[in-house]
Coordinates of C-alpha atoms in Angstrom, one line a residue:
Chain I
X1465 CA 130.0 138.9 57.9
X1466 CA 132.3 139.7 60.8
X1467 CA 130.5 139.4 64.2
X1468 CA 132.0 141.8 66.8
X1469 CA 133.2 140.3 70.1
X1470 CA 133.7 141.3 73.6
X1471 CA 137.3 142.2 72.7
X1472 CA 136.0 144.6 70.1
X1473 CA 133.8 146.3 72.7
X1474 CA 136.8 146.6 75.1
X1475 CA 138.9 148.1 72.4
X1476 CA 136.1 150.4 71.5
X1477 CA 135.8 151.5 75.1
X1478 CA 139.4 152.5 75.3
X1479 CA 139.4 154.1 71.9
X1480 CA 136.3 156.3 72.4
X1481 CA 136.7 157.2 76.0
X1482 CA 138.2 160.7 75.3
X1483 CA 135.3 161.5 73.0
X1484 CA 132.2 160.3 74.7
X1485 CA 130.6 160.9 78.1
X1486 CA 130.1 158.2 80.7
X1487 CA 126.4 159.1 81.0
X1488 CA 124.6 159.3 84.3
X1489 CA 121.9 156.8 85.5
X1490 CA 118.8 158.4 86.8
X1491 CA 116.0 157.0 89.0
X1492 CA 112.5 158.1 90.0
X1493 CA 110.6 156.8 93.0
X1494 CA 107.4 157.7 91.3
X1495 CA 108.2 155.8 88.1
X1496 CA 109.2 152.9 90.3
X1497 CA 105.8 153.0 92.0
X1498 CA 104.0 153.2 88.6
X1499 CA 105.9 150.2 87.2
X1500 CA 106.3 148.1 90.4
X1501 CA 109.9 147.7 89.2
X1502 CA 113.2 149.4 90.1
X1503 CA 114.0 151.3 87.0
X1504 CA 117.5 152.7 86.2
X1505 CA 117.5 155.1 83.3
X1506 CA 120.8 155.2 81.3
X1507 CA 120.8 158.7 79.9
X1508 CA 122.3 158.6 76.5
X1509 CA 120.3 161.7 75.6
X1510 CA 123.0 163.4 77.7
X1511 CA 125.7 161.8 75.4
X1512 CA 127.9 163.9 73.1
X1513 CA 125.8 165.1 70.1
X1514 CA 122.7 164.0 72.1
X1515 CA 122.6 160.3 71.3
X1516 CA 124.2 156.9 72.0
X1517 CA 125.2 156.9 68.3
X1518 CA 128.2 159.1 69.3
X1519 CA 129.7 155.8 70.7
X1520 CA 129.5 153.8 67.5
X1521 CA 130.4 156.7 65.2
X1522 CA 133.4 157.5 67.4
X1523 CA 134.6 153.9 67.3
X1524 CA 134.3 153.8 63.5
X1525 CA 136.1 157.1 63.0
X1526 CA 138.9 156.6 65.5
X1527 CA 139.5 153.1 64.3
X1528 CA 140.4 154.2 60.8
X1529 CA 144.0 154.2 59.6
X1530 CA 145.6 157.5 58.9
X1531 CA 145.4 156.7 55.2
X1532 CA 141.7 155.9 55.3
X1533 CA 141.0 158.8 57.7
X1534 CA 142.4 161.4 55.2
X1535 CA 139.6 160.4 52.7
X1536 CA 137.0 160.9 55.4
X1537 CA 133.7 159.2 56.2
X1538 CA 130.3 159.2 54.7
X1539 CA 126.8 157.9 55.5
X1540 CA 123.2 158.3 54.7
X1541 CA 121.0 159.2 57.6
X1542 CA 118.6 161.9 58.4
X1543 CA 118.7 161.0 62.1
X1544 CA 121.2 160.9 64.9
X1545 CA 123.8 158.8 63.2
X1546 CA 124.5 161.5 60.7
X1547 CA 124.9 164.1 63.4
X1548 CA 127.1 161.8 65.5
X1549 CA 129.3 160.7 62.6
X1550 CA 129.8 164.4 61.9
X1551 CA 130.6 165.0 65.6
X1552 CA 133.2 162.1 65.6
X1553 CA 134.8 163.2 62.3
X1554 CA 135.0 166.7 63.6
X1555 CA 136.9 165.5 66.7
X1556 CA 139.4 163.7 64.5
X1557 CA 139.5 166.6 62.1
X1558 CA 138.6 164.6 59.0
X1559 CA 135.9 165.2 56.4
X1560 CA 132.4 163.8 56.8
X1561 CA 129.6 163.7 54.2
X1562 CA 126.0 162.9 55.1
X1563 CA 123.5 162.2 52.3
X1564 CA 120.1 163.4 53.4
X1565 CA 116.7 163.8 51.6
X1566 CA 116.2 167.4 50.7
X1567 CA 112.9 167.1 52.6
X1568 CA 114.7 166.4 55.9
X1569 CA 114.1 169.0 58.7
X1570 CA 116.5 171.9 58.5
X1571 CA 117.4 171.3 62.1
X1572 CA 118.9 167.9 61.2
X1573 CA 120.9 169.4 58.4
X1574 CA 122.1 172.2 60.7
X1575 CA 123.1 169.7 63.3
X1576 CA 125.4 167.9 60.8
X1577 CA 126.9 171.2 59.6
X1578 CA 127.2 172.4 63.2
X1579 CA 129.8 169.7 63.9
X1580 CA 131.6 170.5 60.6
X1581 CA 130.1 167.8 58.3
X1582 CA 128.9 168.4 54.8
X1583 CA 125.3 167.7 53.8
X1584 CA 124.6 166.4 50.3
X1585 CA 120.9 166.4 49.4
X1586 CA 119.1 163.6 47.5
X1587 CA 115.5 163.1 46.5
X1588 CA 113.4 161.4 49.2
X1589 CA 113.6 157.9 47.6
X1590 CA 115.9 155.0 48.1
X1591 CA 117.0 155.0 44.4
X1592 CA 118.1 158.6 44.6
X1593 CA 119.8 158.2 47.9
X1594 CA 121.8 155.2 46.7
X1595 CA 122.8 157.0 43.5
X1596 CA 123.8 160.2 45.3
X1597 CA 125.6 158.2 47.9
X1598 CA 127.6 156.2 45.4
X1599 CA 128.6 159.4 43.7
X1600 CA 129.9 160.8 47.0
X1601 CA 132.0 157.8 47.7
X1602 CA 133.3 157.6 44.2
X1603 CA 134.4 161.2 44.3
X1604 CA 135.9 161.3 47.8
X1605 CA 136.9 157.7 48.5
X1606 CA 135.2 158.2 51.9
X1607 CA 134.7 155.2 54.2
X1608 CA 131.1 154.2 54.5
X1609 CA 129.9 154.0 58.1
X1610 CA 126.4 152.4 58.2
X1611 CA 124.1 153.6 60.9
X1612 CA 123.9 150.2 62.5
X1613 CA 124.8 147.2 60.3
X1614 CA 128.5 147.7 60.9
X1615 CA 130.6 145.8 63.4
X1616 CA 132.6 148.9 64.5
X1617 CA 129.3 150.7 65.2
X1618 CA 127.9 147.8 67.2
X1619 CA 131.1 147.4 69.2
X1620 CA 130.8 151.1 70.0
X1621 CA 127.2 151.0 71.1
X1622 CA 128.1 147.9 73.2
X1623 CA 130.1 150.2 75.5
X1624 CA 126.8 151.7 76.9
X1625 CA 125.7 148.5 78.7
X1626 CA 129.2 147.9 79.9
X1627 CA 129.0 151.2 81.8
X1628 CA 125.4 150.4 82.9
X1629 CA 126.3 147.2 84.6
X1630 CA 129.2 148.9 86.4
X1631 CA 126.9 151.8 87.5
X1632 CA 124.0 149.5 88.7
X1633 CA 124.6 146.3 90.5
X1634 CA 122.4 143.2 90.3
X1635 CA 120.2 144.2 87.3
X1636 CA 117.7 141.6 86.2
X1637 CA 116.9 143.0 82.8
X1638 CA 117.7 145.7 80.3
X1639 CA 115.1 147.3 77.9
X1640 CA 116.2 149.2 74.8
X1641 CA 114.3 150.6 71.9
X1642 CA 114.7 148.8 68.6
X1643 CA 114.8 150.3 65.1
X1644 CA 117.7 148.9 63.0
X1645 CA 118.9 147.1 66.1
X1646 CA 122.3 148.8 66.7
X1647 CA 121.8 149.6 70.4
X1648 CA 120.1 146.2 71.0
X1649 CA 122.9 144.4 69.3
X1650 CA 125.5 146.2 71.3
X1651 CA 123.6 145.4 74.4
X1652 CA 123.5 141.7 73.4
X1653 CA 127.2 141.7 72.6
X1654 CA 128.2 143.0 76.1
X1655 CA 125.6 141.3 78.3
X1656 CA 125.8 137.9 76.7
X1657 CA 129.5 137.8 77.8
X1658 CA 129.6 139.8 80.9
X1659 CA 126.1 139.2 82.4
X1660 CA 124.5 136.3 80.6
X1661 CA 121.8 135.9 83.2
X1662 CA 120.3 139.3 82.4
X1663 CA 117.2 139.3 80.2
X1664 CA 117.3 141.6 77.2
X1665 CA 114.0 143.1 76.0
X1666 CA 113.6 145.2 72.9
X1667 CA 110.8 147.8 72.7
X1668 CA 109.2 148.9 69.4
X1669 CA 106.3 151.1 68.2
X1670 CA 103.3 149.0 67.1
X1671 CA 103.2 151.2 64.0
X1672 CA 106.8 150.1 63.0
X1673 CA 106.8 146.6 64.4
X1674 CA 109.0 144.9 61.8
X1675 CA 111.5 143.7 64.4
X1676 CA 108.7 142.2 66.5
X1677 CA 107.3 140.4 63.5
X1678 CA 110.8 139.3 62.4
X1679 CA 111.5 137.9 65.9
X1680 CA 108.2 135.9 65.9
X1681 CA 108.7 134.7 62.3
X1682 CA 112.3 133.8 62.6
X1683 CA 113.5 135.8 59.6
X1684 CA 113.9 139.5 58.8
X1685 CA 110.7 141.3 57.7
X1686 CA 111.0 144.9 56.5
X1687 CA 108.1 147.4 56.6
X1688 CA 107.4 149.7 53.7
X1689 CA 107.5 153.2 55.0
X1690 CA 106.2 152.8 58.6
X1691 CA 104.9 155.9 60.3
X1692 CA 105.4 156.6 64.0
X1693 CA 106.1 159.5 66.4
X1694 CA 109.2 157.4 67.4
X1695 CA 111.0 158.5 64.2
X1696 CA 114.3 157.0 65.1
X1697 CA 112.8 153.5 65.0
X1698 CA 111.5 153.3 61.4
X1699 CA 114.5 151.4 59.9
X1700 CA 114.6 147.6 59.4
X1701 CA 116.9 145.0 60.9
X1702 CA 119.9 143.9 58.7
X1703 CA 121.9 140.7 58.8
X1704 CA 124.4 141.7 61.5
X1705 CA 121.8 143.1 63.9
X1706 CA 119.5 140.2 63.1
X1707 CA 122.2 137.9 64.3
X1708 CA 122.2 139.5 67.8
X1709 CA 118.4 139.9 68.0
X1710 CA 117.7 136.3 67.0
X1711 CA 120.3 134.8 69.4
X1712 CA 120.2 137.0 72.5
X1713 CA 117.0 138.9 72.8
X1714 CA 114.5 137.5 75.4
X1715 CA 111.4 139.1 73.8
X1716 CA 110.2 142.2 71.9
X1717 CA 107.3 144.2 73.2
X1718 CA 105.4 146.9 71.3
X1719 CA 103.6 150.1 72.3
X1720 CA 100.9 152.3 70.7
X1721 CA 101.6 155.9 69.6
X1722 CA 99.4 157.1 72.5
X1723 CA 101.4 154.9 75.0
X1724 CA 104.7 156.2 73.7
X1725 CA 103.7 159.9 74.0
X1726 CA 102.3 159.3 77.5
X1727 CA 105.5 157.6 78.6
X1728 CA 107.6 160.4 77.0
X1729 CA 105.7 163.0 79.0
X1730 CA 106.1 161.0 82.2
X1731 CA 109.8 160.9 81.7
X1732 CA 110.0 164.6 81.0
X1733 CA 108.0 165.4 84.1
X1734 CA 109.6 162.9 86.4
X1735 CA 113.2 162.5 85.3
X1736 CA 113.4 166.2 84.1
X1737 CA 115.2 165.2 80.9
X1738 CA 114.6 166.1 77.3
X1739 CA 114.4 163.0 75.3
X1740 CA 113.1 161.7 72.0
X1741 CA 109.8 159.8 71.4
X1742 CA 112.0 156.8 70.5
X1743 CA 113.5 156.7 73.9
X1744 CA 110.1 156.5 75.6
X1745 CA 109.1 153.2 74.0
X1746 CA 110.9 151.1 76.6
X1747 CA 109.0 152.7 79.5
X1748 CA 105.8 152.4 77.6
X1749 CA 106.3 148.6 77.2
X1750 CA 107.4 148.2 80.8
X1751 CA 104.2 149.9 82.1
X1752 CA 102.0 147.7 79.9
X1753 CA 103.8 144.5 80.8
X1754 CA 103.9 145.0 84.5
X1755 CA 103.7 141.2 85.3
X1756 CA 107.1 140.7 83.6
X1757 CA 109.0 143.6 85.2
X1758 CA 107.4 144.1 88.6
X1759 CA 109.9 143.3 91.5
X1760 CA 112.8 143.4 89.0
X1761 CA 115.8 145.7 88.7
X1762 CA 115.6 147.0 85.2
X1763 CA 118.0 149.1 83.1
X1764 CA 116.3 151.3 80.6
X1765 CA 118.2 152.9 77.8
X1766 CA 117.2 156.5 77.0
X1767 CA 118.8 156.5 73.5
X1768 CA 118.7 160.2 72.5
X1769 CA 117.5 163.7 73.2
X1770 CA 117.4 165.4 69.8
X1771 CA 113.8 166.5 69.7
X1772 CA 112.4 169.7 68.3
X1773 CA 111.3 171.5 71.5
X1774 CA 109.1 173.8 69.4
X1775 CA 107.1 170.8 68.1
X1776 CA 106.4 168.5 71.0
X1777 CA 104.0 165.6 70.3
X1778 CA 101.6 166.6 73.0
X1779 CA 101.2 170.2 71.8
Chain W
X258 CA 119.7 185.7 114.3
X259 CA 121.9 182.6 114.2
X260 CA 124.2 182.6 111.2
X261 CA 124.9 179.0 110.0
X262 CA 128.5 178.0 109.7
X263 CA 130.6 175.5 107.8
X264 CA 130.1 173.0 110.6
X265 CA 126.3 173.3 110.1
X266 CA 126.8 172.6 106.4
X267 CA 129.0 169.5 107.2
X268 CA 126.4 168.2 109.6
X269 CA 123.6 168.8 107.1
X270 CA 125.6 166.9 104.5
X271 CA 125.8 163.9 106.6
X272 CA 122.2 164.2 107.8
X273 CA 120.6 164.5 104.4
X274 CA 122.8 162.2 102.3
X275 CA 120.4 159.2 102.4
X276 CA 117.5 161.5 101.2
X277 CA 119.0 163.6 98.4
X278 CA 120.9 162.9 95.2
X279 CA 124.5 163.9 94.5
X280 CA 123.4 165.5 91.3
X281 CA 125.4 165.3 88.1
X282 CA 127.4 168.1 86.5
X283 CA 126.8 168.5 82.8
X284 CA 128.8 170.4 80.1
X285 CA 128.2 171.5 76.6
X286 CA 130.9 172.3 74.0
X287 CA 128.4 174.6 72.2
X288 CA 127.4 176.5 75.3
X289 CA 131.1 176.9 76.0
X290 CA 131.6 178.3 72.6
X291 CA 128.7 180.7 72.9
X292 CA 129.9 182.0 76.2
X293 CA 133.6 181.9 75.7
X294 CA 133.8 180.3 79.2
X295 CA 133.9 176.7 80.5
X296 CA 130.5 176.2 82.0
X297 CA 129.7 173.4 84.5
X298 CA 126.0 173.0 85.1
X299 CA 125.1 171.5 88.5
X300 CA 121.8 169.9 87.8
X301 CA 119.6 170.3 90.8
X302 CA 116.6 169.9 88.5
X303 CA 117.6 166.2 88.8
X304 CA 117.4 166.5 92.6
X305 CA 114.7 164.6 94.6
X306 CA 111.4 166.4 94.2
X307 CA 112.9 168.3 91.3
X308 CA 114.7 171.1 93.1
X309 CA 117.7 172.0 95.3
X310 CA 115.1 172.8 98.0
X311 CA 115.0 169.1 98.9
X312 CA 118.4 169.7 100.5
X313 CA 117.3 172.5 102.9
X314 CA 113.9 170.9 103.6
X315 CA 115.6 167.5 104.4
X316 CA 118.0 169.2 106.7
X317 CA 115.3 171.0 108.6
X318 CA 113.1 167.9 108.8
X319 CA 115.8 165.4 109.8
X320 CA 117.3 167.8 112.3
X321 CA 114.1 167.9 114.4
X322 CA 113.9 166.1 117.8
X323 CA 111.5 163.2 118.0
X324 CA 109.2 165.3 120.1
X325 CA 109.2 168.2 117.5
X326 CA 108.9 165.8 114.6
X327 CA 105.7 164.2 115.9
X328 CA 103.9 167.5 115.6
X329 CA 105.1 167.8 112.0
X330 CA 106.3 170.8 109.9
X331 CA 104.4 173.6 108.1
X332 CA 105.2 176.2 105.6
X333 CA 103.6 178.7 103.2
X334 CA 104.9 178.3 99.7
X335 CA 103.3 177.8 96.3
X336 CA 106.6 176.8 94.8
X337 CA 109.3 174.1 95.2
X338 CA 109.8 174.6 98.9
X339 CA 106.3 173.3 99.7
X340 CA 106.8 170.3 97.5
X341 CA 110.3 169.6 98.9
X342 CA 109.2 170.0 102.5
X343 CA 106.4 167.5 101.8
X344 CA 108.9 165.2 100.3
X345 CA 111.3 165.4 103.3
X346 CA 108.4 165.0 105.8
X347 CA 107.2 162.0 103.9
X348 CA 110.6 160.4 104.1
X349 CA 110.6 160.9 107.9
X350 CA 107.0 159.8 108.1
X351 CA 105.8 163.0 109.8
X352 CA 102.9 165.4 109.0
X353 CA 103.5 168.3 106.7
X354 CA 101.1 171.2 106.1
X355 CA 101.6 173.7 103.2
X356 CA 99.4 176.8 103.1
X357 CA 98.9 177.9 99.5
X358 CA 96.6 180.4 97.8
X359 CA 93.5 178.7 96.4
X360 CA 94.5 180.3 93.1
X361 CA 97.8 178.3 93.0
X362 CA 98.1 175.9 90.0
X363 CA 96.5 172.5 90.7
X364 CA 99.8 170.8 89.7
X365 CA 101.6 172.5 92.6
X366 CA 98.9 171.4 95.1
X367 CA 99.0 167.8 93.6
X368 CA 102.8 167.8 94.0
X369 CA 102.6 168.5 97.7
X370 CA 99.8 165.9 98.1
X371 CA 101.8 163.4 96.0
X372 CA 104.5 163.3 98.6
X373 CA 101.9 162.9 101.4
X374 CA 101.6 166.5 102.6
X375 CA 98.4 168.4 103.3
X376 CA 97.4 171.5 101.4
X377 CA 95.5 174.2 103.3
X378 CA 94.1 176.9 101.1
X379 CA 94.1 180.6 101.9
X380 CA 93.0 183.7 99.9
X381 CA 95.7 185.1 97.6
X382 CA 96.8 187.9 100.0
X383 CA 99.5 188.2 102.6
X384 CA 96.9 188.9 105.3
X385 CA 94.9 185.7 104.6
X386 CA 98.1 183.6 104.3
X387 CA 99.4 184.8 107.7
X388 CA 96.1 184.3 109.4
X389 CA 95.5 180.8 108.0
X390 CA 99.1 179.8 108.7
X391 CA 98.9 181.0 112.3
X392 CA 95.8 178.9 112.7
X393 CA 97.6 175.8 111.3
X394 CA 100.5 176.2 113.7
X395 CA 98.2 176.9 116.7
X396 CA 96.2 173.7 115.9
X397 CA 99.1 171.3 115.1
X398 CA 102.0 172.7 116.9
X399 CA 103.9 172.1 113.7
X400 CA 107.5 173.5 113.3
X401 CA 107.6 176.4 110.8
X402 CA 110.2 175.9 108.1
X403 CA 110.7 179.1 106.2
X404 CA 111.5 178.7 102.5
X405 CA 114.8 180.4 102.8
X406 CA 115.2 182.7 105.8
X407 CA 116.1 179.7 108.1
X408 CA 119.6 178.7 109.2
X409 CA 118.7 175.0 108.8
X410 CA 117.5 175.5 105.2
X411 CA 120.6 177.6 104.3
X412 CA 122.9 175.0 105.7
X413 CA 121.1 172.3 103.6
X414 CA 121.3 174.4 100.4
X415 CA 125.0 174.9 101.2
X416 CA 125.7 171.2 100.5
X417 CA 125.1 171.8 96.8
X418 CA 128.3 173.9 96.2
X419 CA 130.3 171.6 98.5
X420 CA 129.5 168.8 96.0
X421 CA 130.2 171.1 93.0
X422 CA 133.7 172.0 94.1
X423 CA 134.5 168.3 94.5
X424 CA 133.1 167.4 91.1
X425 CA 134.8 170.3 89.2
X426 CA 138.4 171.3 90.0
X427 CA 139.7 174.8 89.7
X428 CA 136.5 176.8 89.3
X429 CA 136.9 180.5 89.0
X430 CA 133.3 181.5 89.8
X431 CA 129.8 180.2 90.5
X432 CA 126.6 181.8 89.3
X433 CA 123.2 181.0 90.9
X434 CA 119.8 182.5 90.5
X435 CA 118.6 184.8 93.3
X436 CA 115.0 185.1 94.6
X437 CA 114.8 185.0 98.4
X438 CA 118.5 184.2 98.5
X439 CA 118.5 180.7 100.0
X440 CA 120.7 179.0 97.3
X441 CA 123.0 182.1 97.1
X442 CA 123.4 182.2 100.9
X443 CA 124.2 178.5 101.0
X444 CA 126.7 179.0 98.2
X445 CA 128.3 181.9 100.1
X446 CA 128.4 179.8 103.3
X447 CA 130.4 177.0 101.7
X448 CA 132.6 178.8 99.3
X449 CA 133.6 181.6 101.7
X450 CA 135.2 178.9 103.8
X451 CA 136.3 176.2 101.4
X452 CA 137.1 178.2 98.3
X453 CA 137.3 181.9 99.2
X454 CA 139.0 182.8 96.0
X455 CA 135.9 181.9 93.9
X456 CA 133.7 184.7 92.8
X457 CA 130.0 184.3 93.5
X458 CA 127.6 186.0 91.1
X459 CA 123.8 186.1 91.6
X460 CA 121.5 186.2 88.6
X461 CA 118.1 187.9 88.7
X462 CA 115.2 188.8 86.4
X463 CA 115.2 192.5 85.4
X464 CA 111.4 192.4 86.2
X465 CA 112.1 191.2 89.8
X466 CA 115.4 192.9 90.5
X467 CA 114.9 193.7 94.2
X468 CA 118.1 191.8 95.2
X469 CA 120.1 193.8 92.6
X470 CA 118.7 197.0 93.9
X471 CA 119.2 196.0 97.5
X472 CA 122.8 195.1 96.7
X473 CA 123.5 198.4 95.1
X474 CA 121.7 200.4 97.8
X475 CA 123.2 198.6 100.7
X476 CA 119.9 197.7 102.4
X477 CA 117.0 195.3 101.6
X478 CA 114.5 196.6 99.1
X479 CA 111.3 194.6 98.5
X480 CA 109.3 194.7 95.3
X481 CA 105.5 194.8 95.4
X482 CA 104.2 191.9 93.3
X483 CA 106.9 191.6 90.7
X484 CA 106.0 189.7 87.5
X485 CA 108.4 187.4 85.7
X486 CA 108.5 184.2 83.8
X487 CA 111.1 183.1 86.4
X488 CA 108.3 182.6 89.0
X489 CA 110.7 181.0 91.6
X490 CA 112.5 184.3 91.9
X491 CA 109.7 186.8 92.9
X492 CA 110.3 186.7 96.7
X493 CA 112.4 189.3 98.5
X494 CA 115.6 188.9 100.6
X495 CA 115.3 188.6 104.4
X496 CA 117.7 189.4 107.1
X497 CA 119.6 186.1 107.1
X498 CA 120.0 185.8 103.4
X499 CA 120.8 189.5 103.2
X500 CA 123.7 188.9 105.5
X501 CA 125.3 186.4 103.1
X502 CA 124.5 188.4 99.9
X503 CA 125.9 191.6 101.4
X504 CA 129.1 190.1 102.6
X505 CA 130.0 187.5 100.1
X506 CA 128.4 188.1 96.7
X507 CA 130.7 189.6 94.1
X508 CA 128.0 191.1 92.0
X509 CA 124.4 190.6 90.8
X510 CA 123.5 190.7 87.1
X511 CA 120.0 190.9 85.6
X512 CA 118.4 189.5 82.5
X513 CA 115.3 190.4 80.5
X514 CA 112.3 188.1 80.1
X515 CA 113.3 187.5 76.5
X516 CA 116.9 186.7 77.5
X517 CA 115.7 184.3 80.1
X518 CA 113.4 182.4 77.7
X519 CA 116.2 182.2 75.1
X520 CA 118.6 180.8 77.6
X521 CA 116.1 178.3 78.8
X522 CA 115.5 177.1 75.3
X523 CA 119.3 176.9 74.7
X524 CA 119.7 174.7 77.8
X525 CA 116.8 172.4 76.9
X526 CA 118.3 172.0 73.4
X527 CA 121.9 171.7 74.3
X528 CA 121.9 170.0 77.7
X529 CA 118.8 168.0 77.1
X530 CA 117.3 168.7 80.5
X531 CA 113.9 169.9 81.6
X532 CA 114.4 172.9 83.9
X533 CA 112.5 176.0 85.1
X534 CA 112.7 179.5 83.7
X535 CA 114.3 180.5 87.1
X536 CA 117.2 178.2 86.4
X537 CA 118.0 179.8 83.1
X538 CA 118.7 183.3 84.5
X539 CA 122.4 182.5 85.3
X540 CA 123.1 181.5 81.7
X541 CA 121.2 184.5 80.4
X542 CA 123.5 186.8 82.5
X543 CA 126.6 184.9 81.6
X544 CA 125.9 185.3 77.9
X545 CA 125.3 189.1 78.2
X546 CA 128.4 189.7 80.4
X547 CA 130.9 187.8 78.3
X548 CA 133.8 190.1 79.2
X549 CA 133.4 189.0 82.9
X550 CA 133.2 185.2 82.3
X551 CA 135.2 184.5 79.1
X552 CA 138.2 182.3 79.7
X553 CA 136.9 181.4 83.2
X554 CA 135.7 178.0 84.6
X555 CA 132.2 178.8 85.9
X556 CA 129.8 176.7 87.9
X557 CA 126.2 177.3 87.1
X558 CA 123.4 176.2 89.4
X559 CA 120.4 174.7 87.6
X560 CA 118.1 175.1 90.6
X561 CA 114.9 173.2 89.6
X562 CA 113.0 171.3 87.0
X563 CA 109.3 171.7 88.0
X564 CA 107.9 173.3 84.9
X565 CA 104.6 172.6 83.3
X566 CA 105.6 170.9 80.1
X567 CA 102.1 171.7 78.7
X568 CA 102.7 175.4 79.0
X569 CA 106.2 176.2 77.9
X570 CA 107.1 179.9 77.7
X571 CA 108.0 179.7 74.0
X572 CA 104.7 178.1 72.9

């Protein structure tokens, strides 16, 4: 298992800079008053393809040799990673195949196709997904880019907090949502080197709290089919992300479905941005752990904005 | 009638800089493809208090003498100007009274109060509004700050396009929504001096097209109670804004209700920002006048983000 380093982040930053945005940081006086903290929202919902995953995907795609690149990339993801890998492959002009359950929302399939990728459907089971994916790779020779348990992907995500600490001075802490742990691992990679005094908190839905339980137990625990409105956060930790979480995360806090939706609505109303339920989990945990964050300068990662505006969780 | 000048804009810019954001400019490859143009969205929905009107209101409030300021400010507005004037007055720590029809949405009244202003209710008629407003001014001696027909307000709004032309080089045109004409007048003020080769287009709802008809007729025409989803754009031009519109606007384009809502949804989905129907009118007119904008670099003013997320026009 290769553990990515600060140099990998720095190389990623240079490699992906033509293909990703340096996203803005937004603030709200009213959210500061509500939390008692100074909150700095790093808006990766405004990132290319609508999610921070454009960073990791671009780093993986643009790091391939010409030879590898010709055979393209492949992944299995019904979420933002599939869309972002398709985006990055499209920018390099190479093939991208995304294996998705046939039951995935049409909008997700259209997003992959919209950036030029190919969707191959499988049945909605792990067995089918693995079989179909193996077939794709055997046929195309495509390079597998895992959504998060991949050192190239983590080095790419790590560029986000490198920007954040340049954009906001004297932060005390950063809070990021945790699913598989790609963003949190990237945050750990960068901050443990460049700002080791910063506390790193992960935020997770109560109804998909496998990372929280893993962190408390000291070993990876996977949930069986968790269900939460924060649909980007259902996946489990893997060995590489577990390495970062175990070694560098200060604590993991959880929030209920109700708290997540309330926080999401607050952000829509106060920051005027469209973001996913997953991205609201950090604010939800900050508001319910006021004693930890009050008086502190806190970076909050808004991870993505790919939500169906026709089906909002409060309608 | 005093017509504000470039010096007034420069003074406003210095005066208000501690109280307003330099808002970001966002782009979308997909919106560029749809329009055939290069679009640069100036996001005043991310402005303090959620609208560009924080600029003009701050300029008016912070330009008052100590003597005037002690007596406070007052306006009549059930929209963003009331909220923004309350915001600016709150920052200076002076009283602000906003006269609003008792039928105005509770959220609008709460927004004014949230920034420390006082709401005084009138009946929903011009006669009642004027009577109640006269009473407020007689009692308090407050300085009236008109929502748009005020040289201080226009000089404040003018700071927006000064930022835009610094943020985006070589623009060919700017498109802004037009209601009373405050933003368009500010845009004209700045661009006619600093970038006189830029074309300035105003965008208006078909169902509230009084500025369009005024522009074609050569004199101000007011509509009686226009009805449109773009509720920020129902008010008529006044002498000061008419001066700028008549002399510096290249053309005015209109869009139907359906086109406005479609454009709003496109912006929510593609730019991941929460903005008002009024702010979608420019994109709607750009998409239906492709021959004018294709191949051009176009600044688009997203004027505000104060929308009720519980009542979206497509739900």
